[in-house]
């Protein structure tokens, strides 16, 4: 029983031809007779020597003709696929290199910023110019106030005016109250209402 692994067995291709048998028959026959006589066997020069003839396999006889166009098309497709794969790989590698270089650049910029001194908050207008402008505006306000006509307040005339306004308001209020009482009395007489139920009948109802 043959226990040789299949992977170690030598398989013959269907197109592989057996080596040609270029053997001298006379030489082989003489050698065979010499060996037979040495072992005490009768020699028979008529022993035929049969050699295996070349036989073509079925696959070789029925193998299709070589199609160069089909082979060229397959080779072209394989080449195009390899080119596409190579281009994709180049694009990925280029993008990866750009990403790494950008990260390195950003990290270097951050490191440089760490060792730089902090920037002070400075106004666009220097302080001395702002102080000069403030003094100029203050001087303009002082000049306008000095040139404008200024009269002191007359407290006597103001007091007299407010006293007159108060007296006029009291007189107007008393007259309105008397008119209101008269209207209510007329309404009570028309409706037969007693005088004690009329508001403003007594002098205490008037607010002077």
PDB file of C-alpha atoms in Angstrom, residues 83-176:
ATOM      1  CA  UNK A  83      -1.785  49.281 -11.846  1.00  0.00           C
ATOM      2  CA  UNK A  84      -5.021  50.254 -10.088  1.00  0.00           C
ATOM      3  CA  UNK A  85      -3.944  48.544  -6.876  1.00  0.00           C
ATOM      4  CA  UNK A  86      -0.582  50.302  -7.053  1.00  0.00           C
ATOM      5  CA  UNK A  87      -2.233  53.698  -7.625  1.00  0.00           C
ATOM      6  CA  UNK A  88      -4.577  53.196  -4.667  1.00  0.00           C
ATOM      7  CA  UNK A  89      -1.655  52.229  -2.478  1.00  0.00           C
ATOM      8  CA  UNK A  90       0.268  55.330  -3.555  1.00  0.00           C
ATOM      9  CA  UNK A  91      -2.711  57.569  -2.767  1.00  0.00           C
ATOM     10  CA  UNK A  92      -3.132  56.068   0.706  1.00  0.00           C
ATOM     11  CA  UNK A  93       0.560  56.379   1.443  1.00  0.00           C
ATOM     12  CA  UNK A  94       0.608  60.018   0.264  1.00  0.00           C
ATOM     13  CA  UNK A  95      -2.393  60.932   2.419  1.00  0.00           C
ATOM     14  CA  UNK A  96      -0.807  59.224   5.417  1.00  0.00           C
ATOM     15  CA  UNK A  97       2.451  61.104   4.893  1.00  0.00           C
ATOM     16  CA  UNK A  98       0.606  64.444   4.647  1.00  0.00           C
ATOM     17  CA  UNK A  99      -1.368  63.702   7.808  1.00  0.00           C
ATOM     18  CA  UNK A 100       1.752  62.795   9.769  1.00  0.00           C
ATOM     19  CA  UNK A 101       3.629  65.866   8.529  1.00  0.00           C
ATOM     20  CA  UNK A 102       0.707  68.133   9.482  1.00  0.00           C
ATOM     21  CA  UNK A 103       0.594  66.638  12.981  1.00  0.00           C
ATOM     22  CA  UNK A 104       4.324  67.158  13.389  1.00  0.00           C
ATOM     23  CA  UNK A 105       3.991  70.747  12.201  1.00  0.00           C
ATOM     24  CA  UNK A 106       1.152  71.471  14.643  1.00  0.00           C
ATOM     25  CA  UNK A 107       3.088  69.952  17.520  1.00  0.00           C
ATOM     26  CA  UNK A 108       6.132  72.063  16.698  1.00  0.00           C
ATOM     27  CA  UNK A 109       4.015  75.235  16.599  1.00  0.00           C
ATOM     28  CA  UNK A 110       2.519  74.420  20.001  1.00  0.00           C
ATOM     29  CA  UNK A 111       5.994  73.854  21.444  1.00  0.00           C
ATOM     30  CA  UNK A 112       7.196  77.210  20.118  1.00  0.00           C
ATOM     31  CA  UNK A 113       4.207  78.997  21.672  1.00  0.00           C
ATOM     32  CA  UNK A 114       5.002  77.540  25.096  1.00  0.00           C
ATOM     33  CA  UNK A 115       8.410  79.212  25.297  1.00  0.00           C
ATOM     34  CA  UNK A 116       7.218  82.605  24.035  1.00  0.00           C
ATOM     35  CA  UNK A 117       6.447  85.337  26.611  1.00  0.00           C
ATOM     36  CA  UNK A 118       2.824  86.159  27.309  1.00  0.00           C
ATOM     37  CA  UNK A 119       1.458  89.099  25.358  1.00  0.00           C
ATOM     38  CA  UNK A 120       0.164  92.021  27.419  1.00  0.00           C
ATOM     39  CA  UNK A 121      -3.292  93.427  26.735  1.00  0.00           C
ATOM     40  CA  UNK A 122      -2.635  96.780  25.123  1.00  0.00           C
ATOM     41  CA  UNK A 123      -5.118  99.259  23.763  1.00  0.00           C
ATOM     42  CA  UNK A 124      -4.962 100.516  20.220  1.00  0.00           C
ATOM     43  CA  UNK A 125      -4.679 104.109  21.514  1.00  0.00           C
ATOM     44  CA  UNK A 126      -1.734 104.792  23.856  1.00  0.00           C
ATOM     45  CA  UNK A 127      -2.472 106.002  27.372  1.00  0.00           C
ATOM     46  CA  UNK A 128      -0.821 109.408  26.955  1.00  0.00           C
ATOM     47  CA  UNK A 129      -2.999 110.163  23.917  1.00  0.00           C
ATOM     48  CA  UNK A 130      -6.149 109.210  25.828  1.00  0.00           C
ATOM     49  CA  UNK A 131      -5.149 111.469  28.743  1.00  0.00           C
ATOM     50  CA  UNK A 132      -4.472 114.350  26.359  1.00  0.00           C
ATOM     51  CA  UNK A 133      -7.872 113.921  24.718  1.00  0.00           C
ATOM     52  CA  UNK A 134      -9.594 113.766  28.125  1.00  0.00           C
ATOM     53  CA  UNK A 135      -7.917 117.018  29.240  1.00  0.00           C
ATOM     54  CA  UNK A 136      -8.900 118.719  25.995  1.00  0.00           C
ATOM     55  CA  UNK A 137     -12.566 117.749  26.403  1.00  0.00           C
ATOM     56  CA  UNK A 138     -12.592 118.879  30.044  1.00  0.00           C
ATOM     57  CA  UNK A 139     -11.179 122.250  29.023  1.00  0.00           C
ATOM     58  CA  UNK A 140     -13.852 122.624  26.332  1.00  0.00           C
ATOM     59  CA  UNK A 141     -16.619 121.902  28.860  1.00  0.00           C
ATOM     60  CA  UNK A 142     -15.169 124.460  31.265  1.00  0.00           C
ATOM     61  CA  UNK A 143     -15.017 127.140  28.558  1.00  0.00           C
ATOM     62  CA  UNK A 144     -18.624 126.506  27.477  1.00  0.00           C
ATOM     63  CA  UNK A 145     -19.825 126.723  31.077  1.00  0.00           C
ATOM     64  CA  UNK A 146     -17.897 129.947  31.675  1.00  0.00           C
ATOM     65  CA  UNK A 147     -19.219 131.666  28.529  1.00  0.00           C
ATOM     66  CA  UNK A 148     -22.875 130.673  28.991  1.00  0.00           C
ATOM     67  CA  UNK A 149     -25.126 133.269  30.784  1.00  0.00           C
ATOM     68  CA  UNK A 150     -25.532 132.180  34.374  1.00  0.00           C
ATOM     69  CA  UNK A 151     -28.042 133.890  36.737  1.00  0.00           C
ATOM     70  CA  UNK A 152     -28.450 133.052  40.428  1.00  0.00           C
ATOM     71  CA  UNK A 153     -31.799 131.646  41.597  1.00  0.00           C
ATOM     72  CA  UNK A 154     -34.197 134.196  43.186  1.00  0.00           C
ATOM     73  CA  UNK A 155     -35.700 132.285  46.095  1.00  0.00           C
ATOM     74  CA  UNK A 156     -38.156 135.066  47.030  1.00  0.00           C
ATOM     75  CA  UNK A 157     -39.828 135.118  43.633  1.00  0.00           C
ATOM     76  CA  UNK A 158     -39.925 131.310  43.555  1.00  0.00           C
ATOM     77  CA  UNK A 159     -41.553 131.165  47.022  1.00  0.00           C
ATOM     78  CA  UNK A 160     -44.124 133.794  46.086  1.00  0.00           C
ATOM     79  CA  UNK A 161     -45.004 131.948  42.866  1.00  0.00           C
ATOM     80  CA  UNK A 162     -45.568 128.631  44.653  1.00  0.00           C
ATOM     81  CA  UNK A 163     -47.690 130.365  47.356  1.00  0.00           C
ATOM     82  CA  UNK A 164     -49.950 131.897  44.707  1.00  0.00           C
ATOM     83  CA  UNK A 165     -50.340 128.505  43.005  1.00  0.00           C
ATOM     84  CA  UNK A 166     -51.364 126.904  46.313  1.00  0.00           C
ATOM     85  CA  UNK A 167     -53.969 129.596  47.061  1.00  0.00           C
ATOM     86  CA  UNK A 168     -55.467 129.281  43.581  1.00  0.00           C
ATOM     87  CA  UNK A 169     -55.699 125.532  43.909  1.00  0.00           C
ATOM     88  CA  UNK A 170     -57.524 125.855  47.283  1.00  0.00           C
ATOM     89  CA  UNK A 171     -60.058 128.323  45.867  1.00  0.00           C
ATOM     90  CA  UNK A 172     -60.707 126.094  42.860  1.00  0.00           C
ATOM     91  CA  UNK A 173     -61.112 123.054  45.119  1.00  0.00           C
ATOM     92  CA  UNK A 174     -63.645 124.820  47.391  1.00  0.00           C
ATOM     93  CA  UNK A 175     -65.712 125.989  44.430  1.00  0.00           C
ATOM     94  CA  UNK A 176     -65.811 122.465  42.986  1.00  0.00           C
TER      95      UNK A 176
END
